[in-house]
PDB file of C-alpha atoms and ligand atoms in Angstrom:
ATOM      1  CA  MET A   7      -7.911  12.447 -16.936  1.00 72.00           C
ATOM      2  CA  ASN A   8      -9.052  10.355 -14.000  1.00 94.00           C
ATOM      3  CA  LYS A   9      -7.264  12.356 -11.290  1.00 96.00           C
ATOM      4  CA  ILE A  10      -7.826  15.851 -10.000  1.00 97.00           C
ATOM      5  CA  LEU A  11      -5.988  17.779  -7.303  1.00 98.00           C
ATOM      6  CA  ILE A  12      -7.697  20.276  -5.028  1.00 98.00           C
ATOM      7  CA  VAL A  13      -5.437  23.113  -3.875  1.00 98.00           C
ATOM      8  CA  GLY A  14      -6.430  24.134  -0.341  1.00 97.00           C
ATOM      9  CA  PRO A  15      -6.236  27.741   0.919  1.00 96.00           C
ATOM     10  CA  SER A  16      -3.037  27.231   2.956  1.00 94.00           C
ATOM     11  CA  SER A  17      -1.258  25.150   0.321  1.00 96.00           C
ATOM     12  CA  GLN A  18      -1.564  27.338  -2.753  1.00 96.00           C
ATOM     13  CA  ILE A  19       2.097  27.128  -3.726  1.00 97.00           C
ATOM     14  CA  LEU A  20       2.760  23.536  -2.681  1.00 98.00           C
ATOM     15  CA  GLY A  21      -0.563  22.301  -4.098  1.00 98.00           C
ATOM     16  CA  VAL A  22       0.120  23.718  -7.565  1.00 98.00           C
ATOM     17  CA  ARG A  23       3.713  22.455  -7.458  1.00 98.00           C
ATOM     18  CA  ILE A  24       2.563  18.913  -6.630  1.00 98.00           C
ATOM     19  CA  ALA A  25      -0.038  19.008  -9.420  1.00 98.00           C
ATOM     20  CA  LYS A  26       2.641  20.094 -11.885  1.00 98.00           C
ATOM     21  CA  GLU A  27       5.024  17.354 -10.715  1.00 98.00           C
ATOM     22  CA  LEU A  28       2.241  14.821 -11.226  1.00 98.00           C
ATOM     23  CA  ASN A  29       1.025  16.428 -14.428  1.00 98.00           C
ATOM     24  CA  VAL A  30      -2.603  16.313 -13.217  1.00 97.00           C
ATOM     25  CA  ASP A  31      -5.406  18.856 -13.470  1.00 97.00           C
ATOM     26  CA  TYR A  32      -5.857  21.038 -10.414  1.00 98.00           C
ATOM     27  CA  ILE A  33      -8.518  23.307  -9.053  1.00 98.00           C
ATOM     28  CA  ASN A  34      -8.706  25.850  -6.257  1.00 97.00           C
ATOM     29  CA  THR A  35     -11.336  26.709  -3.652  1.00 98.00           C
ATOM     30  CA  GLU A  36     -13.410  29.709  -2.660  1.00 98.00           C
ATOM     31  CA  PHE A  37     -13.314  30.338   1.057  1.00 97.00           C
ATOM     32  CA  LYS A  38     -14.508  32.929   3.530  1.00 97.00           C
ATOM     33  CA  THR A  39     -15.629  33.445   7.098  1.00 96.00           C
ATOM     34  CA  PHE A  40     -19.247  34.441   7.647  1.00 97.00           C
ATOM     35  CA  PRO A  41     -19.965  37.436   9.909  1.00 97.00           C
ATOM     36  CA  ASP A  42     -20.854  35.074  12.763  1.00 98.00           C
ATOM     37  CA  GLY A  43     -17.448  33.354  12.512  1.00 95.00           C
ATOM     38  CA  GLU A  44     -18.538  30.218  10.659  1.00 97.00           C
ATOM     39  CA  ASN A  45     -16.301  28.971   7.879  1.00 97.00           C
ATOM     40  CA  TYR A  46     -17.276  28.430   4.274  1.00 98.00           C
ATOM     41  CA  ILE A  47     -15.386  26.660   1.538  1.00 98.00           C
ATOM     42  CA  ARG A  48     -16.427  25.575  -1.927  1.00 98.00           C
ATOM     43  CA  ILE A  49     -14.468  23.592  -4.472  1.00 98.00           C
ATOM     44  CA  ASN A  50     -14.372  25.727  -7.577  1.00 96.00           C
ATOM     45  CA  VAL A  51     -16.336  23.404  -9.913  1.00 95.00           C
ATOM     46  CA  GLU A  52     -19.476  24.175 -11.885  1.00 91.00           C
ATOM     47  CA  ASP A  53     -20.687  20.581 -12.105  1.00 88.00           C
ATOM     48  CA  ASN A  54     -20.148  17.281 -10.323  1.00 87.00           C
ATOM     49  CA  ASN A  55     -18.532  15.609 -13.325  1.00 88.00           C
ATOM     50  CA  LEU A  56     -15.161  17.052 -12.506  1.00 92.00           C
ATOM     51  CA  ILE A  57     -15.098  14.928  -9.343  1.00 96.00           C
ATOM     52  CA  ASP A  58     -17.513  12.053 -10.109  1.00 96.00           C
ATOM     53  CA  GLY A  59     -15.605   8.775 -10.487  1.00 96.00           C
ATOM     54  CA  LYS A  60     -12.205  10.465 -10.103  1.00 97.00           C
ATOM     55  CA  GLU A  61      -9.249   9.949  -7.834  1.00 98.00           C
ATOM     56  CA  VAL A  62      -9.199  13.176  -5.828  1.00 98.00           C
ATOM     57  CA  ILE A  63      -6.018  14.457  -4.199  1.00 98.00           C
ATOM     58  CA  ILE A  64      -6.613  17.144  -1.583  1.00 98.00           C
ATOM     59  CA  VAL A  65      -3.604  19.256  -0.533  1.00 98.00           C
ATOM     60  CA  HIS A  66      -4.641  21.163   2.541  1.00 98.00           C
ATOM     61  CA  SER A  67      -2.158  22.329   5.152  1.00 97.00           C
ATOM     62  CA  THR A  68      -3.708  23.104   8.520  1.00 97.00           C
ATOM     63  CA  GLY A  69      -1.135  25.756   9.362  1.00 93.00           C
ATOM     64  CA  PRO A  70      -2.345  29.131  10.579  1.00 92.00           C
ATOM     65  CA  SER A  71      -2.171  31.984   8.057  1.00 87.00           C
ATOM     66  CA  THR A  72      -3.639  35.431   7.600  1.00 84.00           C
ATOM     67  CA  SER A  73      -6.738  33.974   5.892  1.00 87.00           C
ATOM     68  CA  GLY A  74      -7.558  31.506   8.649  1.00 90.00           C
ATOM     69  CA  ASN A  75      -6.306  29.865  11.780  1.00 95.00           C
ATOM     70  CA  GLN A  76      -5.838  26.118  12.184  1.00 97.00           C
ATOM     71  CA  ASN A  77      -9.394  25.592  13.429  1.00 97.00           C
ATOM     72  CA  ALA A  78     -10.751  27.180  10.243  1.00 97.00           C
ATOM     73  CA  ARG A  79      -8.443  25.001   8.156  1.00 97.00           C
ATOM     74  CA  ILE A  80      -9.639  21.847   9.935  1.00 98.00           C
ATOM     75  CA  PHE A  81     -13.304  22.700   9.374  1.00 98.00           C
ATOM     76  CA  GLU A  82     -12.545  23.498   5.736  1.00 98.00           C
ATOM     77  CA  LEU A  83     -10.954  20.079   5.367  1.00 98.00           C
ATOM     78  CA  PHE A  84     -14.075  18.409   6.772  1.00 98.00           C
ATOM     79  CA  MET A  85     -16.197  20.426   4.338  1.00 98.00           C
ATOM     80  CA  ILE A  86     -14.005  19.524   1.345  1.00 98.00           C
ATOM     81  CA  LEU A  87     -14.204  15.851   2.319  1.00 98.00           C
ATOM     82  CA  ASP A  88     -17.972  16.063   2.624  1.00 98.00           C
ATOM     83  CA  SER A  89     -18.329  17.726  -0.771  1.00 97.00           C
ATOM     84  CA  VAL A  90     -16.029  15.355  -2.700  1.00 98.00           C
ATOM     85  CA  LYS A  91     -17.893  12.404  -1.227  1.00 97.00           C
ATOM     86  CA  ARG A  92     -21.213  13.963  -2.244  1.00 97.00           C
ATOM     87  CA  MET A  93     -19.813  14.458  -5.733  1.00 97.00           C
ATOM     88  CA  LYS A  94     -18.901  10.756  -5.777  1.00 97.00           C
ATOM     89  CA  ALA A  95     -15.110  10.785  -5.779  1.00 97.00           C
ATOM     90  CA  LYS A  96     -13.842   7.266  -6.434  1.00 97.00           C
ATOM     91  CA  LYS A  97     -10.735   7.542  -4.290  1.00 98.00           C
ATOM     92  CA  ILE A  98      -9.787  10.222  -1.769  1.00 98.00           C
ATOM     93  CA  ILE A  99      -6.157  10.991  -0.998  1.00 98.00           C
ATOM     94  CA  VAL A 100      -5.585  13.642   1.657  1.00 98.00           C
ATOM     95  CA  ILE A 101      -2.249  15.433   1.973  1.00 98.00           C
ATOM     96  CA  ILE A 102      -1.927  17.518   5.128  1.00 98.00           C
ATOM     97  CA  PRO A 103       1.589  18.957   4.831  1.00 98.00           C
ATOM     98  CA  TYR A 104       1.455  20.596   8.259  1.00 98.00           C
ATOM     99  CA  PHE A 105      -0.763  18.767  10.696  1.00 98.00           C
ATOM    100  CA  ALA A 106      -2.108  21.153  13.346  1.00 98.00           C
ATOM    101  CA  TYR A 107      -2.527  20.048  16.964  1.00 98.00           C
ATOM    102  CA  ALA A 108       0.133  17.340  16.505  1.00 97.00           C
ATOM    103  CA  ARG A 109       1.991  18.670  19.540  1.00 96.00           C
ATOM    104  CA  GLN A 110      -1.025  17.802  21.697  1.00 96.00           C
ATOM    105  CA  ASP A 111       0.047  14.188  21.608  1.00 95.00           C
ATOM    106  CA  LYS A 112       0.095  13.334  25.289  1.00 94.00           C
ATOM    107  CA  ILE A 113      -1.330  14.356  28.632  1.00 96.00           C
ATOM    108  CA  PHE A 114       0.985  16.919  30.199  1.00 93.00           C
ATOM    109  CA  ARG A 115      -1.448  17.974  32.949  1.00 94.00           C
ATOM    110  CA  PRO A 116      -4.516  16.209  34.299  1.00 96.00           C
ATOM    111  CA  GLY A 117      -7.713  17.167  32.535  1.00 97.00           C
ATOM    112  CA  GLU A 118      -6.171  17.647  29.098  1.00 97.00           C
ATOM    113  CA  SER A 119      -7.261  16.066  25.792  1.00 97.00           C
ATOM    114  CA  ILE A 120      -4.930  14.286  23.365  1.00 97.00           C
ATOM    115  CA  PHE A 121      -6.432  16.255  20.545  1.00 97.00           C
ATOM    116  CA  GLY A 122      -3.709  15.553  17.958  1.00 97.00           C
ATOM    117  CA  ASP A 123      -4.580  11.884  18.160  1.00 97.00           C
ATOM    118  CA  LEU A 124      -8.320  12.557  18.111  1.00 97.00           C
ATOM    119  CA  LEU A 125      -7.976  14.715  15.002  1.00 98.00           C
ATOM    120  CA  ILE A 126      -6.258  11.879  13.139  1.00 98.00           C
ATOM    121  CA  ARG A 127      -9.211   9.604  14.116  1.00 97.00           C
ATOM    122  CA  PHE A 128     -11.771  12.173  12.905  1.00 97.00           C
ATOM    123  CA  ILE A 129     -10.124  12.465   9.495  1.00 98.00           C
ATOM    124  CA  ASP A 130      -9.498   8.732   9.231  1.00 98.00           C
ATOM    125  CA  ASN A 131     -13.169   8.068   9.952  1.00 97.00           C
ATOM    126  CA  MET A 132     -14.375  10.286   7.130  1.00 96.00           C
ATOM    127  CA  GLY A 133     -14.007   7.541   4.542  1.00 95.00           C
ATOM    128  CA  ILE A 134     -10.696   8.595   3.039  1.00 98.00           C
ATOM    129  CA  ASP A 135      -8.358   6.128   1.349  1.00 98.00           C
ATOM    130  CA  GLU A 136      -4.929   7.558   2.061  1.00 98.00           C
ATOM    131  CA  LEU A 137      -3.509  10.194   4.386  1.00 98.00           C
ATOM    132  CA  PHE A 138      -0.090  11.772   3.856  1.00 98.00           C
ATOM    133  CA  VAL A 139       1.518  14.143   6.338  1.00 98.00           C
ATOM    134  CA  VAL A 140       5.005  15.627   6.419  1.00 98.00           C
ATOM    135  CA  ASP A 141       7.284  15.194   9.447  1.00 98.00           C
ATOM    136  CA  ILE A 142       4.390  15.052  11.897  1.00 98.00           C
ATOM    137  CA  HIS A 143       5.359  15.871  15.480  1.00 96.00           C
ATOM    138  CA  ALA A 144       4.210  12.521  16.885  1.00 94.00           C
ATOM    139  CA  PRO A 145       4.325   9.844  14.153  1.00 96.00           C
ATOM    140  CA  GLU A 146       2.888   7.256  16.546  1.00 95.00           C
ATOM    141  CA  THR A 147      -0.518   8.966  16.270  1.00 96.00           C
ATOM    142  CA  LEU A 148      -0.724   7.569  12.722  1.00 97.00           C
ATOM    143  CA  LYS A 149      -0.917   3.989  13.981  1.00 95.00           C
ATOM    144  CA  ASP A 150      -4.088   1.901  13.782  1.00 93.00           C
ATOM    145  CA  THR A 151      -5.891   3.859  11.096  1.00 96.00           C
ATOM    146  CA  TYR A 152      -8.348   2.459   8.536  1.00 97.00           C
ATOM    147  CA  SER A 153      -6.733   4.412   5.749  1.00 98.00           C
ATOM    148  CA  ARG A 154      -3.167   4.030   4.575  1.00 97.00           C
ATOM    149  CA  THR A 155      -1.072   6.681   6.365  1.00 98.00           C
ATOM    150  CA  VAL A 156       2.386   7.908   5.430  1.00 98.00           C
ATOM    151  CA  ASN A 157       4.636  10.337   7.295  1.00 98.00           C
ATOM    152  CA  ILE A 158       6.808  11.907   4.602  1.00 98.00           C
ATOM    153  CA  ASP A 159      10.410  12.699   5.474  1.00 97.00           C
ATOM    154  CA  SER A 160      11.624  16.234   4.763  1.00 98.00           C
ATOM    155  CA  MET A 161      15.221  15.664   5.774  1.00 97.00           C
ATOM    156  CA  ARG A 162      16.885  14.869   2.463  1.00 97.00           C
ATOM    157  CA  ALA A 163      15.369  17.934   0.804  1.00 98.00           C
ATOM    158  CA  LEU A 164      16.409  20.205   3.700  1.00 98.00           C
ATOM    159  CA  ALA A 165      19.934  18.758   3.854  1.00 98.00           C
ATOM    160  CA  ASP A 166      20.422  19.193   0.085  1.00 97.00           C
ATOM    161  CA  TYR A 167      19.544  22.860   0.419  1.00 98.00           C
ATOM    162  CA  ILE A 168      21.925  23.407   3.365  1.00 97.00           C
ATOM    163  CA  LYS A 169      24.731  21.648   1.500  1.00 96.00           C
ATOM    164  CA  SER A 170      24.137  23.974  -1.446  1.00 97.00           C
ATOM    165  CA  LEU A 171      24.912  26.921   0.875  1.00 96.00           C
ATOM    166  CA  GLY A 172      28.453  25.609   1.306  1.00 94.00           C
ATOM    167  CA  ALA A 173      28.190  24.640   4.971  1.00 94.00           C
ATOM    168  CA  LYS A 174      31.321  22.862   6.189  1.00 91.00           C
ATOM    169  CA  ASP A 175      32.562  21.180   9.406  1.00 95.00           C
ATOM    170  CA  ILE A 176      28.931  20.556  10.216  1.00 97.00           C
ATOM    171  CA  VAL A 177      27.566  19.618  13.623  1.00 97.00           C
ATOM    172  CA  VAL A 178      23.854  18.895  13.875  1.00 97.00           C
ATOM    173  CA  VAL A 179      22.387  20.150  17.135  1.00 97.00           C
ATOM    174  CA  ALA A 180      19.055  19.032  18.562  1.00 95.00           C
ATOM    175  CA  PRO A 181      17.301  21.652  20.685  1.00 92.00           C
ATOM    176  CA  ASP A 182      16.368  18.975  23.226  1.00 90.00           C
ATOM    177  CA  LYS A 183      17.097  15.362  24.094  1.00 90.00           C
ATOM    178  CA  GLY A 184      13.796  14.204  22.583  1.00 87.00           C
ATOM    179  CA  ALA A 185      14.917  15.453  19.158  1.00 91.00           C
ATOM    180  CA  VAL A 186      18.237  13.561  19.150  1.00 94.00           C
ATOM    181  CA  GLU A 187      17.052  10.524  17.169  1.00 94.00           C
ATOM    182  CA  ARG A 188      15.488  12.809  14.581  1.00 94.00           C
ATOM    183  CA  SER A 189      18.730  14.838  14.408  1.00 96.00           C
ATOM    184  CA  LYS A 190      20.811  11.669  13.995  1.00 96.00           C
ATOM    185  CA  ALA A 191      18.687  10.692  11.003  1.00 96.00           C
ATOM    186  CA  PHE A 192      19.093  14.220   9.637  1.00 97.00           C
ATOM    187  CA  ALA A 193      22.899  14.171  10.133  1.00 97.00           C
ATOM    188  CA  LYS A 194      23.228  11.076   7.916  1.00 97.00           C
ATOM    189  CA  HIS A 195      22.196  13.206   4.927  1.00 97.00           C
ATOM    190  CA  PHE A 196      25.333  15.334   5.401  1.00 96.00           C
ATOM    191  CA  GLY A 197      27.698  12.352   5.332  1.00 94.00           C
ATOM    192  CA  GLU A 198      29.088   9.625   7.550  1.00 92.00           C
ATOM    193  CA  ASN A 199      30.126  10.453  11.125  1.00 93.00           C
ATOM    194  CA  ILE A 200      28.625  13.930  11.264  1.00 96.00           C
ATOM    195  CA  PRO A 201      28.509  14.757  14.989  1.00 96.00           C
ATOM    196  CA  VAL A 202      25.135  15.198  16.679  1.00 96.00           C
ATOM    197  CA  ASP A 203      24.732  16.896  20.037  1.00 95.00           C
ATOM    198  CA  PHE A 204      21.921  18.413  22.045  1.00 95.00           C
ATOM    199  CA  PHE A 205      21.020  20.979  24.665  1.00 94.00           C
ATOM    200  CA  GLU A 206      18.948  20.182  27.724  1.00 92.00           C
ATOM    201  CA  LYS A 207      15.555  21.870  27.354  1.00 90.00           C
ATOM    202  CA  LYS A 208      12.841  22.044  29.972  1.00 90.00           C
ATOM    203  CA  ARG A 209       9.403  23.505  29.345  1.00 86.00           C
ATOM    204  CA  ASP A 210       7.197  24.577  32.243  1.00 90.00           C
ATOM    205  CA  VAL A 211       3.931  22.794  31.430  1.00 88.00           C
ATOM    206  CA  THR A 212       1.902  25.499  33.159  1.00 90.00           C
ATOM    207  CA  THR A 213       3.490  28.692  31.801  1.00 90.00           C
ATOM    208  CA  GLY A 214       5.027  27.233  28.618  1.00 84.00           C
ATOM    209  CA  GLU A 215       8.310  28.959  29.492  1.00 88.00           C
ATOM    210  CA  ILE A 216      11.455  27.158  28.351  1.00 87.00           C
ATOM    211  CA  THR A 217      14.884  26.923  29.921  1.00 92.00           C
ATOM    212  CA  MET A 218      17.847  25.439  28.102  1.00 93.00           C
ATOM    213  CA  SER A 219      21.390  24.756  29.137  1.00 91.00           C
ATOM    214  CA  GLY A 220      24.625  23.163  27.996  1.00 88.00           C
ATOM    215  CA  LYS A 221      27.982  23.934  26.429  1.00 89.00           C
ATOM    216  CA  LEU A 222      28.935  21.903  23.382  1.00 86.00           C
ATOM    217  CA  SER A 223      32.143  21.491  21.371  1.00 92.00           C
ATOM    218  CA  LEU A 224      31.191  23.748  18.484  1.00 95.00           C
ATOM    219  CA  LYS A 225      34.307  25.900  18.056  1.00 96.00           C
ATOM    220  CA  ASP A 226      34.479  27.090  14.432  1.00 95.00           C
ATOM    221  CA  LYS A 227      31.825  24.567  13.367  1.00 97.00           C
ATOM    222  CA  ASP A 228      28.904  25.274  11.076  1.00 97.00           C
ATOM    223  CA  VAL A 229      25.921  24.338  13.186  1.00 98.00           C
ATOM    224  CA  VAL A 230      22.620  23.061  11.852  1.00 98.00           C
ATOM    225  CA  ILE A 231      19.943  23.292  14.536  1.00 97.00           C
ATOM    226  CA  SER A 232      17.114  21.111  13.430  1.00 95.00           C
ATOM    227  CA  ASP A 233      13.563  20.866  14.767  1.00 96.00           C
ATOM    228  CA  ASP A 234      10.220  19.778  13.350  1.00 97.00           C
ATOM    229  CA  ILE A 235       8.449  23.059  14.163  1.00 97.00           C
ATOM    230  CA  ILE A 236       9.460  26.636  14.845  1.00 97.00           C
ATOM    231  CA  ALA A 237       6.445  28.306  16.440  1.00 97.00           C
ATOM    232  CA  THR A 238       7.333  31.358  18.561  1.00 96.00           C
ATOM    233  CA  GLY A 239      11.030  30.753  17.946  1.00 97.00           C
ATOM    234  CA  GLY A 240      11.800  30.524  21.674  1.00 95.00           C
ATOM    235  CA  THR A 241      13.334  27.047  21.435  1.00 95.00           C
ATOM    236  CA  MET A 242      15.363  27.846  18.335  1.00 97.00           C
ATOM    237  CA  ALA A 243      16.594  31.246  19.541  1.00 97.00           C
ATOM    238  CA  THR A 244      17.815  29.801  22.833  1.00 96.00           C
ATOM    239  CA  ALA A 245      19.609  26.936  21.060  1.00 97.00           C
ATOM    240  CA  ILE A 246      21.247  29.437  18.680  1.00 97.00           C
ATOM    241  CA  LYS A 247      22.420  31.622  21.544  1.00 97.00           C
ATOM    242  CA  LEU A 248      23.950  28.618  23.345  1.00 97.00           C
ATOM    243  CA  SER A 249      25.559  27.442  20.082  1.00 97.00           C
ATOM    244  CA  LYS A 250      27.153  30.832  19.578  1.00 97.00           C
ATOM    245  CA  GLU A 251      28.368  30.825  23.199  1.00 96.00           C
ATOM    246  CA  SER A 252      29.869  27.408  22.426  1.00 97.00           C
ATOM    247  CA  GLY A 253      31.922  28.919  19.588  1.00 97.00           C
ATOM    248  CA  ALA A 254      29.782  28.100  16.528  1.00 98.00           C
ATOM    249  CA  ASN A 255      30.750  29.702  13.236  1.00 97.00           C
ATOM    250  CA  ARG A 256      27.661  29.783  10.985  1.00 98.00           C
ATOM    251  CA  VAL A 257      24.304  28.743  12.431  1.00 98.00           C
ATOM    252  CA  TYR A 258      21.396  27.504  10.304  1.00 98.00           C
ATOM    253  CA  ALA A 259      17.979  27.466  11.975  1.00 98.00           C
ATOM    254  CA  VAL A 260      16.135  24.639  10.266  1.00 98.00           C
ATOM    255  CA  ALA A 261      12.602  23.337  10.679  1.00 98.00           C
ATOM    256  CA  THR A 262      10.249  21.426   8.416  1.00 98.00           C
ATOM    257  CA  HIS A 263       7.386  23.659   9.538  1.00 98.00           C
ATOM    258  CA  ALA A 264       8.646  27.200  10.167  1.00 98.00           C
ATOM    259  CA  LEU A 265       5.441  28.822  11.402  1.00 97.00           C
ATOM    260  CA  LEU A 266       7.404  31.853  12.610  1.00 97.00           C
ATOM    261  CA  LEU A 267       4.701  33.245  14.887  1.00 96.00           C
ATOM    262  CA  GLN A 268       4.832  36.530  16.786  1.00 96.00           C
ATOM    263  CA  ASN A 269       8.402  37.902  16.736  1.00 97.00           C
ATOM    264  CA  ALA A 270      10.074  34.557  15.947  1.00 98.00           C
ATOM    265  CA  LYS A 271      12.054  35.893  12.967  1.00 98.00           C
ATOM    266  CA  TYR A 272      13.563  38.695  15.037  1.00 98.00           C
ATOM    267  CA  ARG A 273      14.368  36.416  17.972  1.00 98.00           C
ATOM    268  CA  ILE A 274      16.117  33.877  15.767  1.00 98.00           C
ATOM    269  CA  LEU A 275      18.175  36.366  13.775  1.00 98.00           C
ATOM    270  CA  ASP A 276      18.961  38.426  16.859  1.00 98.00           C
ATOM    271  CA  ALA A 277      20.236  35.267  18.589  1.00 98.00           C
ATOM    272  CA  GLY A 278      22.791  34.908  15.792  1.00 98.00           C
ATOM    273  CA  ALA A 279      21.305  32.656  13.081  1.00 98.00           C
ATOM    274  CA  ASP A 280      22.667  33.169   9.574  1.00 98.00           C
ATOM    275  CA  GLU A 281      19.564  31.805   7.906  1.00 98.00           C
ATOM    276  CA  ILE A 282      16.104  30.481   8.745  1.00 98.00           C
ATOM    277  CA  ILE A 283      15.220  27.518   6.567  1.00 98.00           C
ATOM    278  CA  GLY A 284      11.812  25.871   6.288  1.00 98.00           C
ATOM    279  CA  THR A 285       9.775  24.010   3.687  1.00 98.00           C
ATOM    280  CA  ASP A 286       6.676  24.923   1.713  1.00 98.00           C
ATOM    281  CA  THR A 287       4.430  22.969   4.092  1.00 98.00           C
ATOM    282  CA  ILE A 288       4.008  26.523   5.393  1.00 97.00           C
ATOM    283  CA  ASP A 289       3.594  29.265   2.777  1.00 95.00           C
ATOM    284  CA  ASN A 290       5.973  31.950   4.013  1.00 95.00           C
ATOM    285  CA  GLU A 291       9.349  33.566   3.394  1.00 96.00           C
ATOM    286  CA  ALA A 292      11.248  30.769   5.150  1.00 97.00           C
ATOM    287  CA  ALA A 293       9.903  28.160   2.703  1.00 98.00           C
ATOM    288  CA  LYS A 294      13.168  27.775   0.812  1.00 98.00           C
ATOM    289  CA  VAL A 295      12.812  24.044   0.307  1.00 98.00           C
ATOM    290  CA  SER A 296       9.955  22.528  -1.639  1.00 98.00           C
ATOM    291  CA  MET A 297       8.431  19.221  -0.627  1.00 98.00           C
ATOM    292  CA  ALA A 298       6.547  18.949  -3.941  1.00 98.00           C
ATOM    293  CA  LYS A 299       8.835  16.409  -5.629  1.00 98.00           C
ATOM    294  CA  THR A 300       9.135  14.264  -2.513  1.00 98.00           C
ATOM    295  CA  ILE A 301       5.365  14.214  -1.998  1.00 98.00           C
ATOM    296  CA  ALA A 302       4.637  13.649  -5.698  1.00 98.00           C
ATOM    297  CA  ASN A 303       6.967  10.636  -5.720  1.00 98.00           C
ATOM    298  CA  TYR A 304       4.637   8.918  -3.246  1.00 97.00           C
ATOM    299  CA  LEU A 305       1.667   9.508  -5.533  1.00 96.00           C
ATOM    300  CA  LYS A 306       3.122   8.357  -8.846  1.00 91.00           C
TER     301      LYS A 306
HETATM  302  C1  LIG B  10       8.370  20.834  20.543  1.00 88.79           C
HETATM  303  O1  LIG B  10       8.412  19.702  21.008  1.00 88.79           O
HETATM  304  C2  LIG B  10       8.623  21.095  19.095  1.00 88.79           C
HETATM  305  O2  LIG B  10       9.394  20.101  18.516  1.00 88.79           O
HETATM  306  C3  LIG B  10       9.285  22.451  18.897  1.00 88.79           C
HETATM  307  O3  LIG B  10      10.536  22.459  19.551  1.00 88.79           O
HETATM  308  C4  LIG B  10       8.436  23.554  19.482  1.00 88.79           C
HETATM  309  O4  LIG B  10       7.125  23.418  19.038  1.00 88.79           O
HETATM  310  C5  LIG B  10       8.951  24.912  19.094  1.00 88.79           C
HETATM  311  O5  LIG B  10       8.121  25.886  19.672  1.00 88.79           O
HETATM  312  P1  LIG B  10       8.635  27.363  19.892  1.00 88.79           P
HETATM  313  O6  LIG B  10       9.185  27.838  18.573  1.00 88.79           O
HETATM  314  O7  LIG B  10       7.419  28.134  20.305  1.00 88.79           O
HETATM  315  O8  LIG B  10       9.665  27.323  20.962  1.00 88.79           O
END
């Protein structure tokens, strides 16, 4: 076989699923943190021939998990890229299901870095051929790369799952104005003329605190609140609370990347959500929707 897939530490479920969809050989990694804090990763091969002359697909989410934070995952990715190049991979395809730092996509306060953009440039400059991400926070950062870049859409897969739950009289709600276009695209997967509405969200750029307001026409509606990321759950929980105050029946808290940090799960359920739904770009209990088929279709 002339292809091999490397399953990264944060993509153990999704990586194996993609390999099975593609019917290609796959291999895992050994990884650890040295006592001084430095990261180590090794592709689990005993000789170079497994990589030499092959098309190598690396599935490596940069989401934080118990075995490493996003900085560790980024360094591991650099190390994997270095080692597959040393072992003479013929073609390198990188799949980063969750792309860390993507929310640092603009200058909010003087003196900041646009690190999400810089990280794309670093990876792009490492001699890769193709870069796939899923629902990246700022798709415009993928412009002007040497490698072919694709931002894979998670919406159909998420909508199919929500439909399977029997949701009816659906309204799609965006947690802020900036997410309206994304929510309109999402709503189309539920049928024609599905209403889309939004709450007004403001985030204090210094403290990070959010305030949200608005009353929508949601009486007896099943509400799908859709975002790209749930991090601490503050945005989602506030939107759920306002939806409930607006008369919503069932509320589905949906995000492509449900990181669910700190007490996010509690906040979201306590605010009145019926279900938290994410994808397997993040390996956790909210990953009810797999992106494996969708991603594999791009690689066939
Ligand atoms: C922000 O622009 C993102 O789309 C999400 O709304 C945000 O990252 C969610 O963060 P948190 O869950 O901490 O409110």
